[in-house]
Coordinates of C-alpha atoms in Angstrom, one line a residue:
Chain A
M1339 CA 32.5 13.8 16.6
T1340 CA 34.6 12.1 14.1
A1341 CA 36.2 9.9 16.9
T1342 CA 32.3 8.8 17.7
V1343 CA 31.6 8.2 14.1
S1344 CA 34.5 6.1 13.4
R1345 CA 33.9 4.5 16.3
R1346 CA 31.0 3.6 16.2
N1347 CA 31.7 2.3 12.0
T1348 CA 34.3 -0.3 14.7
V1349 CA 31.4 -1.4 15.8
L1350 CA 29.4 -1.6 13.8
T1351 CA 32.0 -3.8 11.2
I1352 CA 32.9 -5.8 14.3
G1353 CA 28.8 -6.8 15.3
K1354 CA 28.5 -6.9 11.4
Y1355 CA 31.5 -10.0 10.3
A1356 CA 30.7 -12.1 14.2
A1357 CA 26.6 -12.5 12.9
L1358 CA 28.2 -13.5 9.4
A1359 CA 30.6 -16.0 10.9
F1360 CA 27.5 -16.9 13.5
Y1361 CA 25.7 -17.4 10.5
L1362 CA 28.4 -19.1 8.3
G1363 CA 28.7 -21.6 11.6
F1364 CA 25.6 -22.4 12.5
A1365 CA 25.1 -23.3 7.9
L1366 CA 28.2 -25.0 7.5
F1367 CA 28.7 -26.7 11.1
P1368 CA 26.6 -29.9 9.7
L1369 CA 28.1 -29.9 6.5
Y1370 CA 31.2 -30.3 8.6
W1371 CA 30.1 -33.4 11.1
L1372 CA 29.2 -34.5 7.5
L1373 CA 33.2 -34.4 6.6
K1374 CA 34.0 -35.2 10.0
I1375 CA 32.4 -38.9 10.0
A1376 CA 33.3 -39.5 6.7
V1377 CA 36.7 -39.9 7.3
T1378 CA 37.0 -40.8 11.1
P1379 CA 37.3 -44.4 11.4
D1380 CA 34.7 -47.0 12.1
T1381 CA 35.7 -47.9 15.3
L1382 CA 36.6 -44.5 16.7
I1383 CA 33.2 -42.7 15.8
F1384 CA 31.0 -44.0 18.6
S1385 CA 34.1 -44.3 21.0
E1386 CA 35.1 -40.7 20.3
G1387 CA 31.2 -39.4 20.5
T1388 CA 31.4 -35.6 19.9
R1389 CA 35.2 -34.9 19.6
L1390 CA 35.2 -31.6 16.9
V1391 CA 38.6 -33.3 15.4
P1392 CA 38.8 -36.9 15.5
S1393 CA 42.0 -38.5 16.5
A1394 CA 42.6 -40.2 13.1
F1395 CA 41.7 -40.2 8.8
T1396 CA 40.9 -43.1 6.9
F1397 CA 39.8 -42.7 3.1
G1398 CA 38.3 -45.9 3.8
N1399 CA 34.8 -45.4 3.7
F1400 CA 35.0 -43.4 0.7
M1401 CA 36.8 -46.5 -1.0
T1402 CA 33.9 -48.7 0.1
V1403 CA 31.3 -46.5 -1.1
V1404 CA 32.8 -45.8 -4.6
F1405 CA 34.1 -50.1 -5.5
Q1406 CA 32.1 -52.0 -2.8
T1407 CA 28.7 -50.4 -3.1
D1408 CA 25.7 -49.8 -5.9
F1409 CA 26.7 -45.8 -5.0
L1410 CA 28.5 -44.9 -8.6
A1411 CA 25.0 -46.5 -10.3
Y1412 CA 22.6 -44.2 -8.0
F1413 CA 25.3 -40.7 -8.9
W1414 CA 25.1 -41.2 -12.5
N1415 CA 21.0 -42.1 -12.1
S1416 CA 21.0 -39.2 -9.7
L1417 CA 22.5 -36.6 -12.8
I1418 CA 20.6 -38.5 -15.7
V1419 CA 17.4 -37.5 -13.7
S1420 CA 18.8 -33.4 -12.2
F1421 CA 20.4 -33.0 -15.8
G1422 CA 16.8 -34.1 -17.6
T1423 CA 15.0 -32.5 -15.3
A1424 CA 16.6 -29.3 -15.6
F1425 CA 16.8 -29.2 -19.3
F1426 CA 13.0 -29.8 -19.7
T1427 CA 12.0 -27.7 -16.7
T1428 CA 14.1 -24.8 -18.2
L1429 CA 12.9 -25.2 -21.6
I1430 CA 9.3 -25.5 -20.7
A1431 CA 9.0 -22.4 -18.2
A1432 CA 11.2 -20.2 -20.6
G1433 CA 8.4 -20.4 -23.7
A1434 CA 5.6 -20.1 -20.9
G1435 CA 7.7 -17.1 -19.2
Y1436 CA 7.9 -15.2 -22.0
A1437 CA 4.5 -16.2 -23.1
F1438 CA 3.2 -14.8 -19.5
S1439 CA 5.5 -11.5 -19.9
R1440 CA 5.0 -10.7 -23.4
F1441 CA 1.2 -11.6 -24.7
S1442 CA -1.5 -10.4 -23.4
F1443 CA -4.3 -14.4 -24.0
A1444 CA -7.9 -15.3 -22.9
G1445 CA -7.6 -16.9 -20.0
K1446 CA -3.5 -16.0 -18.9
R1447 CA -5.1 -15.2 -15.5
L1448 CA -7.3 -18.1 -14.7
I1449 CA -3.2 -20.0 -15.9
I1450 CA -1.2 -18.3 -13.3
A1451 CA -3.9 -18.9 -11.0
V1452 CA -4.0 -22.3 -11.0
M1453 CA -0.1 -22.5 -10.7
L1454 CA 0.1 -20.7 -8.0
I1455 CA -2.5 -23.6 -6.5
T1456 CA -0.6 -26.3 -7.3
Q1457 CA 2.8 -25.0 -5.2
M1458 CA -0.1 -24.7 -1.8
F1459 CA -0.5 -28.3 -1.7
P1460 CA 1.8 -30.6 0.3
L1461 CA 3.5 -33.0 -1.8
L1462 CA 2.4 -35.7 0.9
M1463 CA -1.7 -35.1 -0.4
I1464 CA -1.2 -35.9 -3.8
I1465 CA 2.0 -38.7 -3.8
A1466 CA -1.0 -41.5 -4.0
P1467 CA -2.6 -40.7 -7.5
I1468 CA 1.2 -40.3 -8.8
Y1469 CA 1.8 -43.3 -8.5
K1470 CA -1.1 -44.6 -9.6
I1471 CA -0.9 -42.4 -12.7
V1472 CA 2.8 -43.8 -12.9
A1473 CA 1.9 -47.5 -12.3
G1474 CA -1.3 -47.1 -15.0
L1475 CA 1.3 -46.1 -17.4
G1476 CA 3.9 -48.5 -16.6
L1477 CA 6.5 -46.1 -15.8
L1478 CA 7.3 -47.7 -12.0
N1479 CA 10.9 -48.2 -11.1
S1480 CA 12.3 -45.9 -14.5
L1481 CA 14.3 -42.5 -13.9
T1482 CA 11.7 -41.2 -16.5
S1483 CA 9.0 -41.2 -14.2
L1484 CA 10.8 -39.2 -12.0
I1485 CA 12.1 -36.2 -14.9
I1486 CA 8.0 -36.4 -15.5
V1487 CA 6.9 -35.4 -12.1
Y1488 CA 9.8 -33.5 -11.1
T1489 CA 9.6 -31.3 -13.9
A1490 CA 5.6 -31.2 -13.8
F1491 CA 6.2 -30.1 -10.2
N1492 CA 8.9 -27.4 -10.8
I1493 CA 7.7 -25.8 -13.7
P1494 CA 5.3 -23.6 -11.5
F1495 CA 8.2 -22.0 -10.0
A1496 CA 10.3 -22.3 -12.7
T1497 CA 7.9 -20.1 -15.0
F1498 CA 7.6 -17.0 -12.5
L1499 CA 10.9 -17.1 -11.6
M1500 CA 11.8 -16.7 -15.7
Q1501 CA 8.8 -14.4 -16.2
S1502 CA 10.7 -12.3 -13.6
F1503 CA 13.4 -12.0 -16.0
F1504 CA 11.8 -11.3 -19.1
D1505 CA 9.7 -8.3 -17.2
A1506 CA 13.4 -7.2 -16.5
I1507 CA 14.0 -7.0 -19.8
P1508 CA 12.3 -4.0 -21.5
K1509 CA 9.8 -4.2 -24.4
D1510 CA 11.5 -1.1 -26.4
L1511 CA 14.4 -3.5 -26.9
E1512 CA 12.7 -6.2 -28.9
E1513 CA 10.5 -3.5 -30.6
A1514 CA 14.3 -2.0 -31.4
A1515 CA 15.6 -4.7 -33.1
M1516 CA 11.9 -5.5 -34.5
M1517 CA 12.5 -2.1 -36.4
D1518 CA 15.8 -3.4 -37.0
G1519 CA 14.7 -5.8 -39.4
C1520 CA 14.9 -8.8 -37.1
S1521 CA 11.7 -11.6 -36.5
R1522 CA 10.3 -12.2 -33.2
F1523 CA 11.7 -15.3 -33.1
Q1524 CA 15.2 -13.6 -34.5
A1525 CA 15.2 -10.8 -31.7
L1526 CA 14.1 -13.6 -29.2
R1527 CA 17.1 -15.2 -29.9
K1528 CA 19.3 -12.1 -30.6
V1529 CA 18.5 -9.6 -28.3
V1530 CA 16.3 -11.4 -25.7
F1531 CA 18.0 -14.8 -25.3
P1532 CA 21.9 -13.4 -24.2
L1533 CA 20.0 -11.1 -22.1
T1534 CA 18.2 -14.0 -20.1
L1535 CA 21.2 -16.1 -19.7
P1536 CA 21.7 -15.1 -16.0
G1537 CA 18.4 -15.9 -15.7
L1538 CA 18.3 -19.4 -17.9
G1539 CA 21.0 -20.2 -15.0
A1540 CA 19.6 -19.8 -11.8
T1541 CA 16.8 -21.2 -12.7
L1542 CA 18.4 -24.5 -13.8
G1543 CA 20.7 -24.6 -10.9
F1544 CA 17.8 -24.2 -8.4
V1545 CA 15.5 -26.8 -10.6
F1546 CA 18.8 -29.2 -10.5
T1547 CA 19.1 -28.7 -6.5
A1548 CA 16.3 -29.4 -6.4
A1549 CA 16.1 -32.8 -8.4
W1550 CA 19.1 -34.1 -6.9
S1551 CA 18.4 -34.1 -3.5
E1552 CA 14.7 -35.2 -3.7
L1553 CA 13.5 -38.2 -1.5
L1554 CA 10.0 -38.5 -1.1
F1555 CA 8.9 -39.3 -4.7
A1556 CA 12.3 -41.3 -5.7
L1557 CA 11.2 -43.3 -2.8
M1558 CA 7.6 -43.8 -4.0
L1559 CA 8.4 -44.5 -7.1
I1560 CA 11.5 -46.4 -7.9
S1561 CA 11.9 -49.6 -5.6
K1562 CA 15.1 -51.3 -8.0
N1563 CA 18.9 -50.8 -7.0
D1564 CA 19.4 -50.0 -10.9
A1565 CA 17.1 -47.3 -10.9
M1566 CA 17.5 -45.9 -7.5
T1567 CA 19.1 -42.0 -7.3
F1568 CA 20.8 -41.3 -4.6
P1569 CA 19.2 -39.8 -2.1
V1570 CA 17.6 -43.5 -1.8
G1571 CA 20.5 -45.2 -2.5
L1572 CA 22.1 -43.6 0.7
L1573 CA 19.0 -45.1 2.7
T1574 CA 20.8 -48.7 2.0
F1575 CA 23.4 -47.5 4.5
V1576 CA 20.7 -48.6 6.7
S1577 CA 20.3 -51.8 7.4
K1578 CA 18.0 -53.7 10.2
F1579 CA 20.2 -53.7 13.2
S1580 CA 22.9 -50.7 11.9
V1581 CA 23.3 -48.0 10.2
D1582 CA 26.9 -47.7 8.3
W1583 CA 27.8 -44.0 9.3
G1584 CA 30.6 -43.9 7.7
Q1585 CA 29.6 -44.8 4.0
M1586 CA 26.6 -43.5 5.2
M1587 CA 28.4 -39.8 5.3
A1588 CA 31.6 -40.8 2.8
A1589 CA 28.9 -40.9 -0.4
G1590 CA 27.0 -37.9 1.6
V1591 CA 29.9 -36.3 0.6
L1592 CA 30.9 -36.7 -3.1
A1593 CA 26.6 -36.2 -3.8
L1594 CA 28.1 -32.9 -2.9
I1595 CA 29.6 -32.4 -5.2
P1596 CA 27.8 -32.4 -8.8
S1597 CA 25.8 -29.8 -6.4
C1598 CA 29.5 -27.6 -5.8
L1599 CA 30.5 -27.8 -9.0
F1600 CA 27.1 -26.9 -10.3
F1601 CA 26.6 -23.7 -8.4
L1602 CA 30.1 -23.0 -9.3
F1603 CA 29.8 -22.8 -12.7
I1604 CA 26.7 -20.9 -12.4
Q1605 CA 27.0 -18.8 -9.5
R1606 CA 28.3 -15.4 -11.7
Y1607 CA 25.1 -16.1 -13.0
L1608 CA 23.0 -16.5 -10.0
V1609 CA 24.4 -13.6 -8.0
Q1610 CA 24.1 -11.4 -11.3
G1611 CA 20.4 -12.8 -12.4
L1612 CA 18.6 -12.8 -8.4
T1613 CA 19.6 -8.8 -8.6
S1614 CA 19.2 -7.4 -12.0
G1615 CA 15.5 -7.5 -11.8
A1616 CA 16.0 -4.7 -8.8
V1617 CA 17.9 -2.3 -10.2
K1618 CA 17.1 -0.8 -13.9
G1619 CA 20.4 -0.2 -15.7
Chain B
M137 CA 13.1 9.3 -48.5
A138 CA 9.1 8.5 -48.8
R139 CA 6.0 10.5 -48.2
I140 CA 3.9 9.4 -45.2
E141 CA 0.1 10.1 -45.4
M142 CA -2.1 9.2 -43.1
R143 CA -6.3 8.4 -44.1
N144 CA -8.6 8.7 -41.7
I145 CA -6.6 7.1 -39.2
A146 CA -8.0 5.2 -36.4
K147 CA -7.4 3.6 -32.7
R148 CA -9.6 1.6 -30.2
Y149 CA -7.9 -0.3 -27.5
G150 CA -11.3 -2.7 -26.4
S151 CA -14.0 0.8 -26.0
V152 CA -11.5 3.6 -25.6
E153 CA -10.8 5.6 -28.2
V154 CA -7.1 6.4 -28.1
L155 CA -7.4 8.3 -31.8
R156 CA -9.8 9.1 -34.9
N157 CA -10.4 11.0 -37.5
V158 CA -6.3 11.4 -37.8
D159 CA -5.9 12.7 -41.6
L160 CA -2.5 13.8 -42.3
E161 CA -0.1 14.1 -45.1
I162 CA 3.5 14.3 -44.6
E163 CA 5.9 15.3 -47.5
D164 CA 9.4 13.6 -48.9
G165 CA 11.6 15.2 -46.5
E166 CA 10.3 17.1 -43.9
F167 CA 10.3 17.5 -40.7
I168 CA 7.2 16.8 -39.0
V169 CA 6.3 16.9 -35.1
L170 CA 3.6 15.7 -33.7
V171 CA 3.5 17.6 -30.2
G172 CA 0.4 17.3 -27.2
P173 CA 0.2 16.5 -23.4
S174 CA 0.5 13.1 -22.3
G175 CA -2.0 10.7 -23.0
C176 CA -2.8 12.5 -26.4
G177 CA -2.0 10.1 -28.7
K178 CA 0.8 11.4 -30.1
S179 CA 3.3 8.0 -28.9
T180 CA 0.6 5.8 -30.5
L181 CA 0.5 7.8 -33.5
L182 CA 3.8 7.5 -34.1
R183 CA 3.9 3.5 -33.2
M184 CA 1.2 2.8 -35.7
I185 CA 3.6 4.9 -38.1
A186 CA 6.1 2.3 -37.1
G187 CA 3.8 -0.5 -37.6
L188 CA 4.5 -1.6 -33.0
E189 CA 1.0 -0.8 -32.6
P190 CA -1.5 -2.3 -35.0
I191 CA -3.8 0.7 -37.0
T192 CA -7.6 -0.4 -35.8
S193 CA -9.1 1.8 -39.0
G194 CA -8.4 4.2 -41.6
D195 CA -4.8 3.5 -43.9
L196 CA -1.7 3.9 -43.8
L197 CA 1.0 4.6 -46.8
I198 CA 4.3 5.1 -46.7
G199 CA 6.1 6.0 -50.2
D200 CA 2.4 5.4 -51.6
E201 CA 2.0 1.6 -50.5
R202 CA -0.3 0.7 -48.0
M203 CA 1.6 -0.3 -45.2
N204 CA -1.4 -1.1 -42.4
D205 CA -0.8 -4.7 -41.9
V206 CA 3.0 -4.5 -43.0
R207 CA 5.4 -6.0 -40.6
P208 CA 8.1 -3.3 -38.9
R209 CA 10.7 -5.5 -40.1
D210 CA 9.6 -3.8 -43.8
R211 CA 8.9 -0.8 -43.7
D212 CA 12.2 0.6 -43.6
I213 CA 11.5 2.8 -41.1
A214 CA 14.1 3.9 -38.2
M215 CA 12.8 5.1 -34.6
V216 CA 15.1 6.1 -31.6
F217 CA 13.3 5.3 -28.4
Q218 CA 13.0 7.8 -25.6
S219 CA 15.1 4.8 -23.3
Y220 CA 17.4 4.5 -26.6
A221 CA 16.9 1.1 -26.9
L222 CA 20.1 0.7 -27.0
Y223 CA 21.5 -3.7 -27.1
P224 CA 23.1 -3.8 -23.8
H225 CA 25.0 -7.0 -24.7
M226 CA 26.4 -5.3 -27.8
D227 CA 29.2 -2.8 -28.2
V228 CA 28.4 0.6 -30.1
A229 CA 29.8 -0.3 -33.4
R230 CA 27.6 -3.4 -33.4
N231 CA 24.6 -1.4 -32.1
M232 CA 24.9 0.8 -34.8
G233 CA 25.6 -2.7 -37.5
F234 CA 22.4 -4.5 -36.3
S235 CA 19.8 -4.1 -39.1
M236 CA 22.8 -4.0 -41.3
E237 CA 24.0 -7.9 -39.7
I238 CA 20.4 -8.9 -39.6
R239 CA 19.7 -8.1 -43.5
G240 CA 22.5 -10.0 -44.0
E241 CA 24.9 -6.6 -45.8
P242 CA 28.4 -7.5 -46.6
S243 CA 30.8 -6.9 -43.5
D244 CA 32.6 -4.1 -44.8
E245 CA 29.9 -2.6 -46.4
R246 CA 28.9 -2.0 -42.9
Q247 CA 32.1 -1.2 -41.2
S248 CA 32.7 2.0 -43.2
R249 CA 28.9 3.0 -43.0
I250 CA 29.2 2.6 -39.0
A251 CA 32.8 4.5 -39.4
S252 CA 31.4 7.0 -41.1
A253 CA 28.0 7.3 -38.5
A254 CA 30.3 7.1 -35.9
R255 CA 32.2 10.0 -37.1
T256 CA 29.2 11.7 -37.7
L257 CA 28.2 11.9 -34.4
G258 CA 31.3 12.1 -32.7
L259 CA 31.4 8.8 -31.3
T260 CA 34.8 7.4 -33.3
A261 CA 36.3 6.6 -30.0
L262 CA 33.9 4.2 -28.5
T263 CA 32.8 1.9 -31.3
E264 CA 34.2 -0.6 -28.7
R265 CA 32.1 0.4 -25.5
L266 CA 29.4 -1.7 -24.4
P267 CA 26.5 0.9 -23.9
K268 CA 26.8 0.8 -19.2
A269 CA 29.9 2.4 -20.4
L270 CA 28.1 5.4 -21.8
S271 CA 27.0 8.9 -20.8
G272 CA 23.0 9.9 -21.8
G273 CA 23.8 12.0 -24.6
Q274 CA 26.4 9.2 -25.6
R275 CA 23.6 6.9 -25.5
Q276 CA 21.5 9.3 -27.7
R277 CA 23.8 9.5 -30.2
V278 CA 24.5 5.7 -30.6
A279 CA 20.5 5.3 -30.5
M280 CA 20.3 8.3 -33.8
G281 CA 23.6 6.3 -35.0
R282 CA 21.9 3.4 -35.2
A283 CA 18.9 4.8 -37.1
I284 CA 21.1 6.7 -39.8
V285 CA 23.6 3.4 -40.8
R286 CA 20.4 2.0 -42.3
D287 CA 19.7 5.0 -44.4
P288 CA 16.3 4.3 -43.8
R289 CA 13.0 6.1 -46.0
A290 CA 12.0 8.0 -43.4
F291 CA 13.0 8.2 -39.5
L292 CA 10.5 8.3 -36.1
F293 CA 11.8 9.6 -32.9
D294 CA 9.7 9.1 -29.9
E295 CA 10.5 11.7 -27.6
P296 CA 14.5 11.2 -27.8
L297 CA 15.5 13.9 -25.5
S298 CA 13.5 13.6 -22.4
N299 CA 15.9 12.1 -19.9
L300 CA 18.5 14.1 -21.0
D301 CA 19.2 17.2 -18.7
A302 CA 19.2 20.9 -20.1
A303 CA 22.0 21.7 -21.4
L304 CA 22.8 18.6 -23.5
R305 CA 19.0 18.4 -24.5
V306 CA 19.9 22.2 -26.5
E307 CA 22.4 20.3 -27.5
M308 CA 21.1 17.3 -29.2
R309 CA 18.5 19.5 -30.3
L310 CA 20.5 21.2 -32.7
E311 CA 22.3 18.0 -33.7
I312 CA 19.1 16.6 -34.9
A313 CA 18.6 19.8 -37.1
R314 CA 21.4 19.6 -38.1
L315 CA 21.4 16.4 -39.5
H316 CA 17.8 16.6 -41.0
R317 CA 19.3 18.7 -43.0
R318 CA 22.3 17.0 -43.6
L319 CA 20.0 14.2 -43.9
G320 CA 17.1 15.7 -46.1
T321 CA 15.3 12.1 -44.7
T322 CA 11.2 12.8 -43.6
M323 CA 11.5 12.8 -40.1
V324 CA 8.7 12.2 -37.7
Y325 CA 9.4 13.8 -34.1
V326 CA 7.1 13.4 -30.7
T327 CA 7.4 15.5 -28.0
H328 CA 5.6 16.9 -25.6
D329 CA 8.3 20.2 -25.2
Q330 CA 6.6 22.7 -27.3
V331 CA 10.0 24.3 -27.5
E332 CA 11.5 21.1 -29.3
A333 CA 8.5 21.0 -31.6
L334 CA 8.7 25.0 -32.3
T335 CA 12.7 25.1 -32.8
L336 CA 12.9 21.1 -34.6
A337 CA 9.8 21.5 -37.4
D338 CA 8.8 22.4 -40.6
R339 CA 5.1 21.6 -39.7
I340 CA 3.9 21.2 -36.2
V341 CA 1.0 18.6 -35.6
V342 CA -0.8 19.5 -32.4
L343 CA -2.6 17.0 -30.6
N344 CA -4.9 16.3 -27.3
N345 CA -7.5 14.1 -26.8
G346 CA -6.8 11.5 -29.5
E347 CA -8.1 14.7 -32.2
V348 CA -5.7 16.9 -34.5
Q349 CA -6.2 20.2 -33.3
Q350 CA -3.7 21.9 -35.7
V351 CA -1.3 21.2 -38.5
G352 CA 1.2 24.4 -39.2
G353 CA 4.0 25.9 -39.6
P354 CA 5.5 26.8 -36.0
L355 CA 4.2 30.6 -36.7
D356 CA 1.0 29.7 -37.8
L357 CA 0.6 27.8 -34.3
Y358 CA 2.1 30.9 -32.7
E359 CA -0.2 33.7 -34.6
R360 CA -3.1 31.6 -35.7
P361 CA -3.8 29.1 -33.2
A362 CA -7.0 27.5 -34.5
N363 CA -8.3 26.9 -30.9
K364 CA -8.1 27.8 -27.1
F365 CA -6.3 24.4 -26.7
V366 CA -3.5 25.6 -29.5
A367 CA -3.6 28.8 -28.4
Q368 CA -2.4 27.8 -24.9
F369 CA -0.5 24.8 -25.6
I370 CA 2.3 26.8 -27.9
G371 CA 4.1 29.5 -26.9
S372 CA 6.2 29.9 -23.2
P373 CA 4.7 31.4 -21.0
T374 CA 0.7 30.3 -21.6
M375 CA -1.6 32.7 -23.4
N376 CA -3.4 34.7 -21.0
V377 CA -7.5 33.6 -21.6
I378 CA -9.9 35.9 -20.3
A379 CA -13.5 36.1 -20.6
A380 CA -15.0 38.6 -22.5
T381 CA -17.5 39.4 -24.3
G382 CA -17.6 41.2 -27.6
A383 CA -19.9 43.8 -29.8
A384 CA -19.4 44.8 -33.4
S385 CA -15.4 45.3 -33.0
T386 CA -15.1 46.4 -29.5
V387 CA -14.7 43.7 -26.8
L388 CA -15.3 44.2 -23.6
L389 CA -14.1 42.8 -20.5
N390 CA -15.6 42.2 -17.1
N391 CA -14.0 44.9 -15.3
G392 CA -15.0 47.3 -17.9
A393 CA -12.7 47.8 -19.8
T394 CA -13.0 47.6 -24.1
I395 CA -10.1 46.8 -26.1
E396 CA -10.7 48.0 -29.7
L397 CA -10.3 45.8 -32.5
P398 CA -8.3 46.7 -35.6
A399 CA -10.0 45.2 -38.3
P400 CA -13.7 46.0 -38.3
G401 CA -15.3 42.3 -37.6
D402 CA -18.9 41.0 -35.9
A403 CA -17.3 40.1 -32.4
S404 CA -20.7 39.1 -31.4
A405 CA -20.0 35.5 -30.7
V406 CA -16.3 35.9 -28.5
V407 CA -16.7 34.6 -24.7
E408 CA -12.7 34.6 -24.2
M409 CA -10.0 36.4 -25.3
G410 CA -6.1 35.3 -25.0
V411 CA -3.2 37.3 -25.2
R412 CA 0.2 36.5 -24.6
P413 CA 2.2 37.8 -22.2
E414 CA 4.2 39.6 -24.0
H415 CA 1.8 41.5 -26.2
I416 CA 0.7 43.2 -22.7
D417 CA 2.4 46.1 -22.4
V418 CA 3.2 47.9 -18.7
V419 CA 2.5 51.2 -18.9
S420 CA 2.3 54.2 -16.0
P421 CA -1.5 52.7 -13.6
D422 CA -3.1 55.8 -15.2
D423 CA -2.8 55.0 -18.9
G424 CA -4.0 51.4 -20.7
D425 CA -7.1 49.2 -20.4
M426 CA -7.0 48.1 -16.9
T427 CA -4.8 48.8 -13.8
G428 CA -3.6 45.8 -11.7
R429 CA -1.2 45.1 -8.7
A430 CA 2.7 43.0 -8.9
E431 CA 2.4 40.0 -7.1
V432 CA 5.2 38.7 -8.0
V433 CA 8.3 39.8 -10.4
E434 CA 10.6 37.3 -12.0
H435 CA 13.6 39.4 -13.7
L436 CA 15.3 36.9 -15.7
G437 CA 18.0 39.7 -17.1
S438 CA 16.7 39.1 -21.2
D439 CA 12.8 40.0 -19.9
T440 CA 10.7 40.5 -17.1
N441 CA 8.2 38.0 -16.3
I442 CA 5.5 40.3 -13.5
Y443 CA 2.3 37.9 -12.3
I444 CA -0.5 40.7 -11.7
E445 CA -4.4 40.4 -10.6
V446 CA -6.8 43.1 -12.3
E447 CA -9.9 42.6 -10.6
G448 CA -12.7 41.7 -12.0
V449 CA -10.4 39.9 -15.0
G450 CA -8.4 38.0 -12.5
P451 CA -4.7 36.6 -12.8
L452 CA -1.7 38.1 -15.7
M453 CA 1.1 37.3 -16.6
V454 CA 2.6 40.4 -18.6
R455 CA 6.4 39.6 -20.2
E456 CA 8.4 42.4 -20.9
H457 CA 11.3 42.7 -22.9
G458 CA 14.6 43.7 -20.8
N459 CA 14.9 44.8 -17.4
I460 CA 11.6 47.1 -16.3
P461 CA 12.2 48.2 -12.7
A462 CA 8.8 46.8 -11.5
K463 CA 8.7 45.4 -8.0
A464 CA 5.7 42.8 -5.9
G465 CA 3.4 45.3 -4.7
D466 CA 3.5 47.7 -7.8
L467 CA 0.1 49.3 -9.3
V468 CA 0.9 49.2 -13.0
G469 CA -1.3 50.1 -15.7
L470 CA -1.5 47.4 -18.4
R471 CA -2.8 48.4 -22.3
V472 CA -2.8 45.1 -24.7
Q473 CA -2.0 45.1 -28.3
P474 CA -4.9 45.0 -30.0
Q475 CA -3.6 43.2 -33.5
N476 CA -2.8 40.7 -31.2
V477 CA -5.7 39.9 -29.3
H478 CA -7.0 36.3 -29.8
L479 CA -10.5 35.5 -29.5
F480 CA -12.7 32.3 -28.8
A481 CA -15.9 31.4 -29.7
R482 CA -17.7 29.1 -26.9
N483 CA -17.1 26.0 -28.3
G484 CA -13.0 27.2 -28.2
T485 CA -12.6 27.8 -31.9
A486 CA -11.1 31.2 -32.6
L487 CA -12.8 33.7 -34.0

């Protein structure tokens, strides 16, 4: 009996790890390929085709990308846009999420419904009107326009996310704080805010990555080289007659770095944050 | 320390009336228990005293000052929540000292008050722990400590023991009673548990459907309930209430049994008679006021509970002191103690 159970357990464990391994391989393979092409010398890219490990390595692509292209400028622009978007979105979403979670006011259901509706339309549909608006404001080719547009698009989802984090914080805590002598704002700052840090971290992370990898609007609204974000910049490696794969992949690898760093930084909050609503301590 | 007075207080949510005509004077240092079934408005009343719930109409006075529009933070009242509401990111000491921290009181004063409250509640060894590292009983103590440290004018308790297991509940109940005797501060305590109400209260306020049913000392409510609701809510096991008619000083039951009341009076308005399980004596089958068959017998050691079906009257519950040799299926005679009978009119008021 015990033997059967433990054998079944072993089989289950192996199965579980096999599934995990398969998933990891599937998810990480493109990233591996990105890295592989980035370190393969140009001359070998086509001749060695699909070999898993290239026969020679080079960092030449990275050197070229960093020192001979505008990549650093793109990178810097992307950082500004992503941090700006993450900051403003989270700030607004936190305020809105708190209001949705704690107050009842006229039109609350309507606002929530409208926010949901905005999430239903494909972005392609609204590119033209957005372009018109941004052009009318004279903001074409500016990073500000991207920050505004991204912030607008991310606020609904971020608000729902923040609301769920606030919902998970018992109302009793704020009431206890108010009985203890806090004003509502003090209760928010001293009790609710510290408990929402995981939620803020998760929201910042989501919005940052979304803004970091956005291509469509950046492509439409930015045409000047000095205001390009890096996803748009990547396309400059595609010329009329050829694609500079090596450099493009090297740029891609470099572009992964901030995302990875950011997630390393917030992952502790993220895991805690994504599950904290599920179980009440 | 302060007295709390409520004058004709009402609470409405839109068109739903949850409390009405609440008039109550709580003396300085008194322990008042608000008790009633769930949804009776007792927690709402407590939250109105705390300032967490706006008062629709009427006046609330604390220490003879009108408090209706005063913010919770300025009422100088401490509250212990059912969920304890400990701040998860602060250790025990900071939880207890939080109100003093907010008021900007000097740190050494704060530390000494925290230390003294921790000593009182046996929390000294735990002051550096976070709430998540505490057991339910310890969390409950911290919640009380947080209230004590403040030295407020009154304490409010919102079902503080309902998340604890039975043994711990008895222990903490005793602790709250001790605390009240030591501090002598006004306390208002909400519970749905009548045992807590009877054991802790100087006076009990029984609420039902948003209205005060009766205010009185524990024994007043037990011995002289104002109406059928209070009679059945206070006392465990619940009072038996059976249909009856009355004439002069006699009560007539549906099975033809008659009970002579000790004092002559007019019992003509009687429609129901109530008698507590402990006020019916088991006698031999041909003795007593009526006869019935025991359906279930519970031997509790100190007491014996017998559920008896009496033809024409219905099921009756009888509690006998000590261990009596009855068993299910026995035919038993019952004698009602006439001096302990409660009579109710059609609208439920006691006669």
